[in-house]
mmCIF file of C-alpha atoms in Angstrom:
data_model
loop_
_atom_site.group_PDB
_atom_site.id
_atom_site.type_symbol
_atom_site.label_atom_id
_atom_site.label_comp_id
_atom_site.label_asym_id
_atom_site.label_seq_id
_atom_site.Cartn_x
_atom_site.Cartn_y
_atom_site.Cartn_z
ATOM 1 C CA ALA A 1 10.750 168.021 -245.367
ATOM 2 C CA GLU A 2 13.860 169.723 -244.005
ATOM 3 C CA GLU A 3 15.645 166.389 -243.631
ATOM 4 C CA ARG A 4 14.871 165.406 -247.236
ATOM 5 C CA ILE A 5 16.482 168.497 -248.713
ATOM 6 C CA SER A 6 19.262 168.927 -246.157
ATOM 7 C CA PHE A 7 21.805 167.863 -248.805
ATOM 8 C CA LEU A 8 21.405 171.366 -250.225
ATOM 9 C CA TRP A 9 23.207 172.954 -247.287
ATOM 10 C CA ILE A 10 24.865 170.200 -245.253
ATOM 11 C CA SER A 11 28.644 170.647 -245.191
ATOM 12 C CA TYR A 12 28.511 174.116 -246.743
ATOM 13 C CA ASN A 13 29.392 177.445 -245.169
ATOM 14 C CA LYS A 14 26.501 179.690 -244.201
ATOM 15 C CA ASN A 15 26.966 181.710 -247.397
ATOM 16 C CA GLY A 16 27.279 178.582 -249.567
ATOM 17 C CA TYR A 17 23.882 176.963 -248.987
ATOM 18 C CA PHE A 18 22.902 177.586 -252.618
ATOM 19 C CA TRP A 19 26.067 176.048 -254.136
ATOM 20 C CA GLU A 20 24.282 172.912 -255.373
ATOM 21 C CA PHE A 21 22.267 175.215 -257.623
ATOM 22 C CA VAL A 22 25.472 176.835 -258.912
ATOM 23 C CA ILE A 23 26.838 173.405 -259.822
ATOM 24 C CA ILE A 24 23.597 172.523 -261.620
ATOM 25 C CA ALA A 25 23.681 175.888 -263.432
ATOM 26 C CA ARG A 26 27.273 175.218 -264.521
ATOM 27 C CA LYS A 27 26.274 171.891 -266.037
ATOM 28 C CA VAL A 28 23.250 173.403 -267.769
ATOM 29 C CA ILE A 29 25.359 176.246 -269.198
ATOM 30 C CA MET A 30 27.921 173.749 -270.519
ATOM 31 C CA ILE A 31 25.174 171.741 -272.195
ATOM 32 C CA LEU A 32 23.599 174.883 -273.648
ATOM 33 C CA VAL A 33 26.949 176.039 -275.016
ATOM 34 C CA SER A 34 27.492 172.626 -276.595
ATOM 35 C CA VAL A 35 24.013 172.439 -278.096
ATOM 36 C CA ALA A 36 23.378 176.072 -279.013
ATOM 37 C CA THR A 37 26.724 176.489 -280.744
ATOM 38 C CA ILE A 38 26.590 173.278 -282.766
ATOM 39 C CA ASN A 39 27.067 175.251 -286.005
ATOM 40 C CA LEU A 40 30.304 176.809 -284.741
ATOM 41 C CA SER A 41 33.618 175.028 -285.085
ATOM 42 C CA TYR A 42 34.667 172.966 -282.109
ATOM 43 C CA LYS A 43 37.463 175.496 -281.490
ATOM 44 C CA TRP A 44 34.971 178.278 -280.803
ATOM 45 C CA ARG A 45 32.799 175.968 -278.730
ATOM 46 C CA THR A 46 35.848 175.019 -276.669
ATOM 47 C CA VAL A 47 36.729 178.684 -276.170
ATOM 48 C CA LEU A 48 33.194 179.364 -274.902
ATOM 49 C CA VAL A 49 33.450 176.395 -272.525
ATOM 50 C CA LEU A 50 36.815 177.706 -271.311
ATOM 51 C CA LEU A 51 35.214 181.063 -270.520
ATOM 52 C CA VAL A 52 32.494 179.308 -268.516
ATOM 53 C CA ILE A 53 35.131 177.314 -266.626
ATOM 54 C CA LEU A 54 37.096 180.481 -265.856
ATOM 55 C CA ALA A 55 33.919 182.094 -264.512
ATOM 56 C CA MET A 56 33.284 179.031 -262.328
ATOM 57 C CA ILE A 57 36.854 179.098 -261.007
ATOM 58 C CA ARG A 58 36.369 182.755 -260.097
ATOM 59 C CA LEU A 59 33.085 181.987 -258.327
ATOM 60 C CA GLN A 60 34.640 179.080 -256.437
ATOM 61 C CA ILE A 61 37.587 181.181 -255.282
ATOM 62 C CA GLY A 62 35.335 184.109 -254.339
ATOM 63 C CA TRP A 63 32.704 182.176 -252.389
ATOM 64 C CA GLU A 64 34.617 179.197 -250.967
ATOM 65 C CA PRO A 65 31.272 177.504 -250.293
ATOM 66 C CA TYR A 66 32.435 174.326 -248.565
ATOM 67 C CA ALA A 67 32.838 174.240 -244.805
ATOM 68 C CA ILE A 68 35.990 172.127 -245.143
ATOM 69 C CA GLU A 69 38.853 174.008 -246.815
ATOM 70 C CA ALA A 70 40.228 170.869 -248.470
ATOM 71 C CA PHE A 71 37.009 170.481 -250.453
ATOM 72 C CA ASN A 72 37.277 174.050 -251.712
ATOM 73 C CA ARG A 73 40.805 173.236 -252.912
ATOM 74 C CA LEU A 74 39.669 169.970 -254.535
ATOM 75 C CA GLU A 75 36.941 171.801 -256.447
ATOM 76 C CA ILE A 76 39.385 174.454 -257.674
ATOM 77 C CA ILE A 77 41.871 171.774 -258.723
ATOM 78 C CA SER A 78 39.091 169.920 -260.551
ATOM 79 C CA LEU A 79 38.111 173.035 -262.495
ATOM 80 C CA LEU A 80 41.742 173.850 -263.281
ATOM 81 C CA ILE A 81 42.321 170.344 -264.639
ATOM 82 C CA ILE A 82 39.260 170.679 -266.867
ATOM 83 C CA TYR A 83 40.589 174.047 -268.048
ATOM 84 C CA VAL A 84 44.102 172.722 -268.762
ATOM 85 C CA SER A 85 42.732 169.607 -270.487
ATOM 86 C CA ALA A 86 40.518 171.683 -272.785
ATOM 87 C CA ASN A 87 43.425 174.025 -273.610
ATOM 88 C CA LEU A 88 45.717 171.104 -274.394
ATOM 89 C CA GLY A 89 42.978 169.641 -276.579
ATOM 90 C CA LEU A 90 42.825 172.874 -278.565
ATOM 91 C CA LEU A 91 46.594 172.988 -278.837
ATOM 92 C CA MET A 92 46.762 169.361 -279.972
ATOM 93 C CA ASP A 93 44.694 170.243 -283.017
ATOM 94 C CA ALA A 94 47.207 172.895 -284.082
ATOM 95 C CA ILE A 95 50.199 170.537 -283.844
ATOM 96 C CA SER A 96 50.840 168.015 -286.590
ATOM 97 C CA ASP A 97 53.700 166.097 -284.951
ATOM 98 C CA ASP A 98 52.288 162.812 -283.646
ATOM 99 C CA TYR A 99 54.980 162.513 -280.972
ATOM 100 C CA ILE A 100 54.058 165.882 -279.422
ATOM 101 C CA ARG A 101 50.334 165.111 -279.714
ATOM 102 C CA SER A 102 50.880 161.799 -277.900
ATOM 103 C CA ALA A 103 52.858 163.573 -275.182
ATOM 104 C CA MET A 104 50.061 166.117 -274.718
ATOM 105 C CA LEU A 105 47.462 163.362 -274.538
ATOM 106 C CA THR A 106 49.614 161.618 -271.937
ATOM 107 C CA VAL A 107 49.710 164.823 -269.867
ATOM 108 C CA ILE A 108 45.902 165.060 -270.020
ATOM 109 C CA VAL A 109 45.507 161.439 -268.901
ATOM 110 C CA ILE A 110 48.075 161.814 -266.101
ATOM 111 C CA LEU A 111 46.414 165.006 -264.807
ATOM 112 C CA ASN A 112 42.985 163.389 -264.702
ATOM 113 C CA LEU A 113 44.197 160.116 -263.178
ATOM 114 C CA GLY A 114 46.253 162.050 -260.641
ATOM 115 C CA TYR A 115 43.239 164.098 -259.601
ATOM 116 C CA GLY A 116 41.126 160.957 -259.291
ATOM 117 C CA SER A 117 43.817 159.371 -257.136
ATOM 118 C CA VAL A 118 44.015 162.451 -254.898
ATOM 119 C CA CYS A 119 40.226 162.423 -254.423
ATOM 120 C CA ILE A 120 40.111 158.725 -253.609
ATOM 121 C CA GLY A 121 43.093 159.063 -251.263
ATOM 122 C CA TYR A 122 41.535 162.018 -249.493
ATOM 123 C CA LEU A 123 38.219 160.186 -249.185
ATOM 124 C CA LEU A 124 39.894 157.145 -247.660
ATOM 125 C CA PHE A 125 41.960 159.305 -245.305
ATOM 126 C CA THR A 126 38.874 161.259 -244.225
ATOM 127 C CA LEU A 127 36.933 158.053 -243.602
ATOM 128 C CA TRP A 128 39.812 156.534 -241.648
ATOM 129 C CA ARG A 129 40.382 159.681 -239.562
ATOM 130 C CA THR A 130 36.672 160.125 -238.873
ATOM 131 C CA ARG A 131 36.147 156.492 -237.880
ATOM 132 C CA ASN A 132 39.151 156.534 -235.568
ATOM 133 C CA SER A 133 37.871 159.674 -233.869
ATOM 134 C CA GLY A 134 34.782 157.820 -232.631
ATOM 135 C CA SER A 135 32.308 159.571 -234.934
ATOM 136 C CA THR A 136 28.958 158.059 -235.741
ATOM 137 C CA LYS A 137 28.223 156.416 -239.087
ATOM 138 C CA GLU A 138 26.118 159.425 -240.120
ATOM 139 C CA GLU A 139 28.966 161.861 -239.395
ATOM 140 C CA VAL A 140 31.349 159.737 -241.449
ATOM 141 C CA ALA A 141 28.880 159.646 -244.342
ATOM 142 C CA ALA A 142 28.264 163.405 -244.166
ATOM 143 C CA LYS A 143 31.981 164.152 -244.431
ATOM 144 C CA ALA A 144 32.466 161.611 -247.199
ATOM 145 C CA CYS A 145 29.441 162.876 -249.148
ATOM 146 C CA LEU A 146 30.958 166.314 -249.404
ATOM 147 C CA LEU A 147 33.721 164.876 -251.564
ATOM 148 C CA TYR A 148 31.101 164.667 -254.297
ATOM 149 C CA THR A 149 32.055 167.733 -256.232
ATOM 150 C CA SER A 150 30.498 168.683 -259.504
ATOM 151 C CA ASP A 151 32.024 165.996 -261.654
ATOM 152 C CA ALA A 152 32.850 163.051 -259.414
ATOM 153 C CA ALA A 153 29.707 161.320 -258.212
ATOM 154 C CA ASP A 154 30.919 157.797 -257.675
ATOM 155 C CA ASP A 155 30.943 157.525 -253.898
ATOM 156 C CA LEU A 156 28.616 154.568 -253.507
ATOM 157 C CA LEU A 157 27.800 155.366 -249.895
ATOM 158 C CA CYS A 158 26.346 158.783 -250.601
ATOM 159 C CA VAL A 159 25.593 159.142 -254.314
ATOM 160 C CA ASP A 160 23.523 156.888 -256.516
ATOM 161 C CA LEU A 161 24.439 156.067 -260.115
ATOM 162 C CA GLY A 162 22.483 159.076 -261.376
ATOM 163 C CA GLY A 163 24.662 161.451 -259.353
ATOM 164 C CA ARG A 164 21.946 162.191 -256.773
ATOM 165 C CA ARG A 165 22.917 162.293 -253.122
ATOM 166 C CA ILE A 166 21.512 159.630 -250.847
ATOM 167 C CA ILE A 167 20.328 160.962 -247.507
ATOM 168 C CA LYS A 168 19.414 158.214 -245.064
ATOM 169 C CA LYS A 169 16.678 158.859 -242.544
ATOM 170 C CA LYS A 170 17.540 158.305 -238.903
#
């Protein structure tokens, strides 16, 4: 049984074993805010989501749950990009000039593509470095699986299409 649920604490600090539950809670809160505030204007809903994101950034900075510092930084960057994108989305609504709106949309796209590129680059670098150090296949997969943060579950080696981690038995 311990091996089946080891994804809950593998690659986390001792005080971060519960972080998977925090990520799930964040997603549930976002959904609840979106659904429960359906009668509010999207501006107020976005403000509520921004408050949730700020709380999550604070938790991430305070706990630093991942055992590898780079993954803590990637998670903070991910949350900051979500925060900036939502703020720019709110600001875009207040601006009527199509040129400025297009520029803001371009910034949002560049931020998100840049973050995706950084994650993929870091994943490839980690895999290359780990393989060249003589690590076993399981060690490589464990380090690569940690790159799955809250919103990027597309690592085919360690996460299925539903976003669930794949833990192979030895």
